[in-house]
Every structure is written in C-alpha cells, then in structure tokens.
Amino acid sequence: TAMEEEVKDKTPNFVSGTAELEPDMSLAQLVFRYGRLLSNDDDVIADGIDVEQMKENYEKKLSAEIERKQMAPLYEWICMKFGWDIDKKKLEEMKLSNDAEAAYLEAKLDEARRNSGDMEVVDAMFDIARFYGRICDKEKTYLANDEIRDRAKVSSGKKVDAVMNKIRISLFYLDLVKAKEQLAQAKKLAETGGDW
C-alpha cells in the first residue's frame, strides 16, 4: 500500500548501518541558533550581519524541515515558543499524516504480537518510538521507549537503547533535568548487565 511505501522510506535500515537517530539534532541546533538570534544577544550578532535576512533564512529552513518530516508536535511547539502564527491547514494536514503513520505502525506491532517472535515485536516497538522521535513528540517518545524498557523479554542492551532515545529527545528540547535522570537510568542498566 501507499502507507507501507511511505513508512518504509522513513524507516531506518539498521542492517546496512544507515540508521538515522531521531530526532535530528542538527534541527535542534537550528532551533537553538534561531532562538539566540531572536534574543538580540550581542555575542550572537556580529557587525555588518543582516539580522532580518538571517531570521528569514532560519525560518525558511525550520519550516521546510518541519513540513518535510511532517513534524506537527514540533511545529506547534515552535509556533508557541517563537510567537509564529499557526497555519491551521498545514497543522491539520501534518496531524492527519502523523495519525495515519502511527496507526500503520500500531497495526504492524499488533501483527508482530500475533504472528511473530519477541524480536519482531521489539523491532516494531522501536519503529514506533523512532517515529515519535522523528516528529519530535516528546511525551509519546518517552512513553514508547518506556514500554520497551519495561518489557520483560528485552535485553538490557535494548533497554539502554530505549533510555538513550529518551535522552536524545530531552536534549533536543534542552530538558537537562530529564536528560540527567535518564542518564542515571542508562548508567544503572549498563552496570547491571548491558550487553551492547
């Protein structure tokens, strides 16, 4: 189906080593730099720089990446954080796309639970966690990775991977308190038998 092809295009290939970690931290860097630019901090703005042109360039780059990856949760957060006007039509389209992809991935997980082994189930759970990381849905990324971490038949290495995914989304949103808590969890898991 069309949804399978679309999801397949977005699903990283771990076998060939081409997996991308989600969320994309270069996007976090772009958000951070844009925020610094808006702060009118003298350390950020050099003499002779066209600040308005830089703002416009950052806004175009952010908007293009958000639309390309259909990042509805990040779009809402950026609009709120930076006072952007929300394009309700664009937001609704992204949410519909997100809902369709989430439903497809949930169906894939249900299929794995019914017809496959534990490894396939965990792989499908990671697909869901990566999806929420890709669209920068912080709370759903936490929940999806917690389900992996708390699952009985998951290796300690996979549990560490799940906690590291949570650290990544925490750092994306500069939630250093959560990142520190999660780092302590990862350390404890590694000390008690991480097999990665």
PDB file of C-alpha atoms in Angstrom:
ATOM      1  CA  THR A   1       0.000   0.000   0.000  1.00  0.00           C
ATOM      2  CA  ALA A   2       0.983   3.635  -0.281  1.00  0.00           C
ATOM      3  CA  MET A   3       1.319   3.959   3.524  1.00  0.00           C
ATOM      4  CA  GLU A   4       3.681   0.948   3.648  1.00  0.00           C
ATOM      5  CA  GLU A   5       5.911   2.520   0.989  1.00  0.00           C
ATOM      6  CA  GLU A   6       5.867   5.913   2.726  1.00  0.00           C
ATOM      7  CA  VAL A   7       6.743   4.373   6.101  1.00  0.00           C
ATOM      8  CA  LYS A   8       9.373   2.131   4.512  1.00  0.00           C
ATOM      9  CA  ASP A   9      11.028   5.238   3.062  1.00  0.00           C
ATOM     10  CA  LYS A  10      11.167   6.803   6.543  1.00  0.00           C
ATOM     11  CA  THR A  11      12.198   3.652   8.449  1.00  0.00           C
ATOM     12  CA  PRO A  12      15.937   3.435   9.063  1.00  0.00           C
ATOM     13  CA  ASN A  13      17.830   0.405   7.786  1.00  0.00           C
ATOM     14  CA  PHE A  14      19.816  -0.916  10.728  1.00  0.00           C
ATOM     15  CA  VAL A  15      21.122  -3.932   8.819  1.00  0.00           C
ATOM     16  CA  SER A  16      23.076  -1.807   6.348  1.00  0.00           C
ATOM     17  CA  GLY A  17      24.181   0.620   9.061  1.00  0.00           C
ATOM     18  CA  THR A  18      22.378   3.621   7.577  1.00  0.00           C
ATOM     19  CA  ALA A  19      20.055   4.264  10.519  1.00  0.00           C
ATOM     20  CA  GLU A  20      19.452   7.856  11.452  1.00  0.00           C
ATOM     21  CA  LEU A  21      18.994   8.702  15.072  1.00  0.00           C
ATOM     22  CA  GLU A  22      15.839  10.589  15.870  1.00  0.00           C
ATOM     23  CA  PRO A  23      15.204  13.375  16.499  1.00  0.00           C
ATOM     24  CA  ASP A  24      17.688  15.042  14.184  1.00  0.00           C
ATOM     25  CA  MET A  25      19.991  17.026  16.431  1.00  0.00           C
ATOM     26  CA  SER A  26      21.069  19.336  13.599  1.00  0.00           C
ATOM     27  CA  LEU A  27      17.479  20.571  13.669  1.00  0.00           C
ATOM     28  CA  ALA A  28      17.793  21.161  17.424  1.00  0.00           C
ATOM     29  CA  GLN A  29      20.892  23.224  16.694  1.00  0.00           C
ATOM     30  CA  LEU A  30      18.946  25.244  14.126  1.00  0.00           C
ATOM     31  CA  VAL A  31      16.156  25.913  16.649  1.00  0.00           C
ATOM     32  CA  PHE A  32      18.727  26.944  19.259  1.00  0.00           C
ATOM     33  CA  ARG A  33      20.548  29.317  16.898  1.00  0.00           C
ATOM     34  CA  TYR A  34      17.282  30.875  15.753  1.00  0.00           C
ATOM     35  CA  GLY A  35      16.281  31.449  19.384  1.00  0.00           C
ATOM     36  CA  ARG A  36      19.631  33.056  20.137  1.00  0.00           C
ATOM     37  CA  LEU A  37      19.240  35.294  17.103  1.00  0.00           C
ATOM     38  CA  LEU A  38      15.816  36.425  18.321  1.00  0.00           C
ATOM     39  CA  SER A  39      17.282  37.249  21.730  1.00  0.00           C
ATOM     40  CA  ASN A  40      19.327  40.070  20.149  1.00  0.00           C
ATOM     41  CA  ASP A  41      22.342  38.830  22.106  1.00  0.00           C
ATOM     42  CA  ASP A  42      25.423  40.891  21.155  1.00  0.00           C
ATOM     43  CA  ASP A  43      27.565  37.712  21.276  1.00  0.00           C
ATOM     44  CA  VAL A  44      25.439  36.195  18.507  1.00  0.00           C
ATOM     45  CA  ILE A  45      25.071  39.168  16.196  1.00  0.00           C
ATOM     46  CA  ALA A  46      28.262  40.351  14.523  1.00  0.00           C
ATOM     47  CA  ASP A  47      28.661  43.790  12.989  1.00  0.00           C
ATOM     48  CA  GLY A  48      27.521  44.008   9.391  1.00  0.00           C
ATOM     49  CA  ILE A  49      25.193  40.999   9.602  1.00  0.00           C
ATOM     50  CA  ASP A  50      21.713  41.444   8.159  1.00  0.00           C
ATOM     51  CA  VAL A  51      19.751  40.109  11.133  1.00  0.00           C
ATOM     52  CA  GLU A  52      16.397  40.199   9.389  1.00  0.00           C
ATOM     53  CA  GLN A  53      17.778  38.191   6.477  1.00  0.00           C
ATOM     54  CA  MET A  54      19.255  35.647   8.902  1.00  0.00           C
ATOM     55  CA  LYS A  55      15.914  35.336  10.720  1.00  0.00           C
ATOM     56  CA  GLU A  56      14.133  34.783   7.438  1.00  0.00           C
ATOM     57  CA  ASN A  57      16.676  32.125   6.391  1.00  0.00           C
ATOM     58  CA  TYR A  58      16.294  30.267   9.712  1.00  0.00           C
ATOM     59  CA  GLU A  59      12.504  30.425   9.484  1.00  0.00           C
ATOM     60  CA  LYS A  60      12.567  29.009   5.935  1.00  0.00           C
ATOM     61  CA  LYS A  61      14.918  26.192   6.936  1.00  0.00           C
ATOM     62  CA  LEU A  62      12.863  25.312  10.010  1.00  0.00           C
ATOM     63  CA  SER A  63       9.575  25.405   8.112  1.00  0.00           C
ATOM     64  CA  ALA A  64      10.939  23.292   5.256  1.00  0.00           C
ATOM     65  CA  GLU A  65      12.281  20.598   7.587  1.00  0.00           C
ATOM     66  CA  ILE A  66       9.111  20.543   9.685  1.00  0.00           C
ATOM     67  CA  GLU A  67       6.979  20.108   6.579  1.00  0.00           C
ATOM     68  CA  ARG A  68       9.320  17.548   5.012  1.00  0.00           C
ATOM     69  CA  LYS A  69       9.168  15.306   8.095  1.00  0.00           C
ATOM     70  CA  GLN A  70       5.538  16.186   8.943  1.00  0.00           C
ATOM     71  CA  MET A  71       6.514  17.271  12.465  1.00  0.00           C
ATOM     72  CA  ALA A  72       3.184  18.518  13.834  1.00  0.00           C
ATOM     73  CA  PRO A  73       4.238  18.438  17.526  1.00  0.00           C
ATOM     74  CA  LEU A  74       7.421  20.406  16.811  1.00  0.00           C
ATOM     75  CA  TYR A  75       5.519  22.882  14.641  1.00  0.00           C
ATOM     76  CA  GLU A  76       3.087  23.618  17.482  1.00  0.00           C
ATOM     77  CA  TRP A  77       5.937  23.983  19.973  1.00  0.00           C
ATOM     78  CA  ILE A  78       7.941  26.316  17.712  1.00  0.00           C
ATOM     79  CA  CYS A  79       4.883  28.469  16.998  1.00  0.00           C
ATOM     80  CA  MET A  80       4.276  28.799  20.734  1.00  0.00           C
ATOM     81  CA  LYS A  81       7.945  29.345  21.648  1.00  0.00           C
ATOM     82  CA  PHE A  82       8.698  31.916  18.956  1.00  0.00           C
ATOM     83  CA  GLY A  83       5.276  33.526  18.540  1.00  0.00           C
ATOM     84  CA  TRP A  84       4.726  32.294  14.997  1.00  0.00           C
ATOM     85  CA  ASP A  85       1.197  32.330  13.616  1.00  0.00           C
ATOM     86  CA  ILE A  86      -0.117  28.785  13.302  1.00  0.00           C
ATOM     87  CA  ASP A  87      -1.157  27.769   9.811  1.00  0.00           C
ATOM     88  CA  LYS A  88      -4.136  25.664  10.873  1.00  0.00           C
ATOM     89  CA  LYS A  89      -4.492  23.953   7.499  1.00  0.00           C
ATOM     90  CA  LYS A  90      -0.830  22.936   7.442  1.00  0.00           C
ATOM     91  CA  LEU A  91      -1.018  21.749  11.049  1.00  0.00           C
ATOM     92  CA  GLU A  92      -4.135  19.676  10.379  1.00  0.00           C
ATOM     93  CA  GLU A  93      -2.525  18.060   7.327  1.00  0.00           C
ATOM     94  CA  MET A  94       0.571  17.163   9.358  1.00  0.00           C
ATOM     95  CA  LYS A  95      -1.556  15.754  12.183  1.00  0.00           C
ATOM     96  CA  LEU A  96      -3.535  13.607   9.726  1.00  0.00           C
ATOM     97  CA  SER A  97      -0.289  12.308   8.246  1.00  0.00           C
ATOM     98  CA  ASN A  98       1.074  11.603  11.750  1.00  0.00           C
ATOM     99  CA  ASP A  99      -2.123   9.804  12.771  1.00  0.00           C
ATOM    100  CA  ALA A 100      -2.053   7.640   9.640  1.00  0.00           C
ATOM    101  CA  GLU A 101       1.584   6.682  10.147  1.00  0.00           C
ATOM    102  CA  ALA A 102       1.046   5.969  13.853  1.00  0.00           C
ATOM    103  CA  ALA A 103      -1.953   3.760  13.021  1.00  0.00           C
ATOM    104  CA  TYR A 104       0.077   1.867  10.432  1.00  0.00           C
ATOM    105  CA  LEU A 105       2.928   1.293  12.911  1.00  0.00           C
ATOM    106  CA  GLU A 106       0.495   0.197  15.642  1.00  0.00           C
ATOM    107  CA  ALA A 107      -1.095  -2.284  13.212  1.00  0.00           C
ATOM    108  CA  LYS A 108       2.387  -3.570  12.374  1.00  0.00           C
ATOM    109  CA  LEU A 109       3.049  -4.031  16.104  1.00  0.00           C
ATOM    110  CA  ASP A 110      -0.261  -5.859  16.596  1.00  0.00           C
ATOM    111  CA  GLU A 111       0.597  -8.140  13.670  1.00  0.00           C
ATOM    112  CA  ALA A 112       4.013  -8.882  15.193  1.00  0.00           C
ATOM    113  CA  ARG A 113       2.408  -9.688  18.560  1.00  0.00           C
ATOM    114  CA  ARG A 114       0.020 -12.142  16.894  1.00  0.00           C
ATOM    115  CA  ASN A 115       2.316 -13.804  14.384  1.00  0.00           C
ATOM    116  CA  SER A 116       5.959 -13.212  15.242  1.00  0.00           C
ATOM    117  CA  GLY A 117       8.532 -13.640  17.941  1.00  0.00           C
ATOM    118  CA  ASP A 118       9.786 -11.307  20.646  1.00  0.00           C
ATOM    119  CA  MET A 119      12.496  -9.780  18.440  1.00  0.00           C
ATOM    120  CA  GLU A 120       9.983  -8.690  15.809  1.00  0.00           C
ATOM    121  CA  VAL A 121       7.721  -7.250  18.490  1.00  0.00           C
ATOM    122  CA  VAL A 122      10.582  -5.217  19.973  1.00  0.00           C
ATOM    123  CA  ASP A 123      11.616  -4.070  16.479  1.00  0.00           C
ATOM    124  CA  ALA A 124       8.052  -2.862  15.838  1.00  0.00           C
ATOM    125  CA  MET A 125       8.082  -1.086  19.216  1.00  0.00           C
ATOM    126  CA  PHE A 126      11.321   0.672  18.268  1.00  0.00           C
ATOM    127  CA  ASP A 127       9.763   1.706  14.939  1.00  0.00           C
ATOM    128  CA  ILE A 128       7.004   3.447  16.908  1.00  0.00           C
ATOM    129  CA  ALA A 129       9.495   5.085  19.275  1.00  0.00           C
ATOM    130  CA  ARG A 130      11.623   6.307  16.332  1.00  0.00           C
ATOM    131  CA  PHE A 131       8.527   7.676  14.603  1.00  0.00           C
ATOM    132  CA  TYR A 132       7.601   9.775  17.635  1.00  0.00           C
ATOM    133  CA  GLY A 133      11.225  10.876  17.932  1.00  0.00           C
ATOM    134  CA  ARG A 134      11.277  11.881  14.245  1.00  0.00           C
ATOM    135  CA  ILE A 135       8.226  14.124  14.626  1.00  0.00           C
ATOM    136  CA  CYS A 136       9.582  15.421  17.980  1.00  0.00           C
ATOM    137  CA  ASP A 137       6.622  14.341  20.106  1.00  0.00           C
ATOM    138  CA  LYS A 138       8.433  14.408  23.422  1.00  0.00           C
ATOM    139  CA  GLU A 139       5.813  12.760  25.639  1.00  0.00           C
ATOM    140  CA  LYS A 140       4.939   9.985  23.176  1.00  0.00           C
ATOM    141  CA  THR A 141       8.639   9.327  22.591  1.00  0.00           C
ATOM    142  CA  TYR A 142       9.084   8.906  26.345  1.00  0.00           C
ATOM    143  CA  LEU A 143       6.087   6.569  26.597  1.00  0.00           C
ATOM    144  CA  ALA A 144       7.082   4.438  23.614  1.00  0.00           C
ATOM    145  CA  ASN A 145      10.620   3.994  24.939  1.00  0.00           C
ATOM    146  CA  ASP A 146       9.355   3.294  28.463  1.00  0.00           C
ATOM    147  CA  GLU A 147       7.249   0.448  27.057  1.00  0.00           C
ATOM    148  CA  ILE A 148      10.404  -1.057  25.553  1.00  0.00           C
ATOM    149  CA  ARG A 149      12.462  -0.514  28.703  1.00  0.00           C
ATOM    150  CA  ASP A 150       9.789  -2.050  30.929  1.00  0.00           C
ATOM    151  CA  ARG A 151       9.100  -5.064  28.701  1.00  0.00           C
ATOM    152  CA  ALA A 152      10.048  -8.357  30.359  1.00  0.00           C
ATOM    153  CA  LYS A 153      11.680 -10.063  27.377  1.00  0.00           C
ATOM    154  CA  VAL A 154      14.032  -7.305  26.260  1.00  0.00           C
ATOM    155  CA  SER A 155      17.809  -7.460  26.532  1.00  0.00           C
ATOM    156  CA  SER A 156      19.490  -4.956  28.786  1.00  0.00           C
ATOM    157  CA  GLY A 157      21.226  -3.509  25.710  1.00  0.00           C
ATOM    158  CA  LYS A 158      17.869  -2.746  24.068  1.00  0.00           C
ATOM    159  CA  LYS A 159      16.695  -1.223  27.343  1.00  0.00           C
ATOM    160  CA  VAL A 160      19.751   1.043  27.332  1.00  0.00           C
ATOM    161  CA  ASP A 161      18.971   1.962  23.703  1.00  0.00           C
ATOM    162  CA  ALA A 162      15.434   2.935  24.733  1.00  0.00           C
ATOM    163  CA  VAL A 163      16.723   5.136  27.559  1.00  0.00           C
ATOM    164  CA  MET A 164      19.283   6.716  25.210  1.00  0.00           C
ATOM    165  CA  ASN A 165      16.427   7.587  22.828  1.00  0.00           C
ATOM    166  CA  LYS A 166      14.741   9.394  25.724  1.00  0.00           C
ATOM    167  CA  ILE A 167      17.959  11.263  26.475  1.00  0.00           C
ATOM    168  CA  ARG A 168      18.160  12.376  22.853  1.00  0.00           C
ATOM    169  CA  ILE A 169      14.624  13.870  22.824  1.00  0.00           C
ATOM    170  CA  SER A 170      15.299  15.506  26.203  1.00  0.00           C
ATOM    171  CA  LEU A 171      18.420  17.152  24.828  1.00  0.00           C
ATOM    172  CA  PHE A 172      16.538  18.225  21.696  1.00  0.00           C
ATOM    173  CA  TYR A 173      14.177  20.228  23.919  1.00  0.00           C
ATOM    174  CA  LEU A 174      17.004  21.268  26.281  1.00  0.00           C
ATOM    175  CA  ASP A 175      15.285  19.444  29.158  1.00  0.00           C
ATOM    176  CA  LEU A 176      18.520  18.901  31.065  1.00  0.00           C
ATOM    177  CA  VAL A 177      16.812  17.747  34.258  1.00  0.00           C
ATOM    178  CA  LYS A 178      15.131  14.843  32.428  1.00  0.00           C
ATOM    179  CA  ALA A 179      18.303  14.084  30.470  1.00  0.00           C
ATOM    180  CA  LYS A 180      20.275  13.800  33.719  1.00  0.00           C
ATOM    181  CA  GLU A 181      17.660  11.458  35.247  1.00  0.00           C
ATOM    182  CA  GLN A 182      17.672   9.310  32.119  1.00  0.00           C
ATOM    183  CA  LEU A 183      21.459   9.224  32.006  1.00  0.00           C
ATOM    184  CA  ALA A 184      21.418   7.844  35.551  1.00  0.00           C
ATOM    185  CA  GLN A 185      18.927   5.162  34.400  1.00  0.00           C
ATOM    186  CA  ALA A 186      21.161   4.240  31.455  1.00  0.00           C
ATOM    187  CA  LYS A 187      24.198   4.023  33.709  1.00  0.00           C
ATOM    188  CA  LYS A 188      22.350   1.748  36.139  1.00  0.00           C
ATOM    189  CA  LEU A 189      21.168  -0.505  33.295  1.00  0.00           C
ATOM    190  CA  ALA A 190      24.688  -0.685  31.854  1.00  0.00           C
ATOM    191  CA  GLU A 191      26.162  -1.544  35.240  1.00  0.00           C
ATOM    192  CA  THR A 192      23.645  -4.343  35.775  1.00  0.00           C
ATOM    193  CA  GLY A 193      24.483  -6.124  32.571  1.00  0.00           C
ATOM    194  CA  GLY A 194      24.264  -4.013  29.448  1.00  0.00           C
ATOM    195  CA  ASP A 195      25.059  -6.304  26.523  1.00  0.00           C
ATOM    196  CA  TRP A 196      25.623  -3.677  23.899  1.00  0.00           C
TER     197      TRP A 196
END
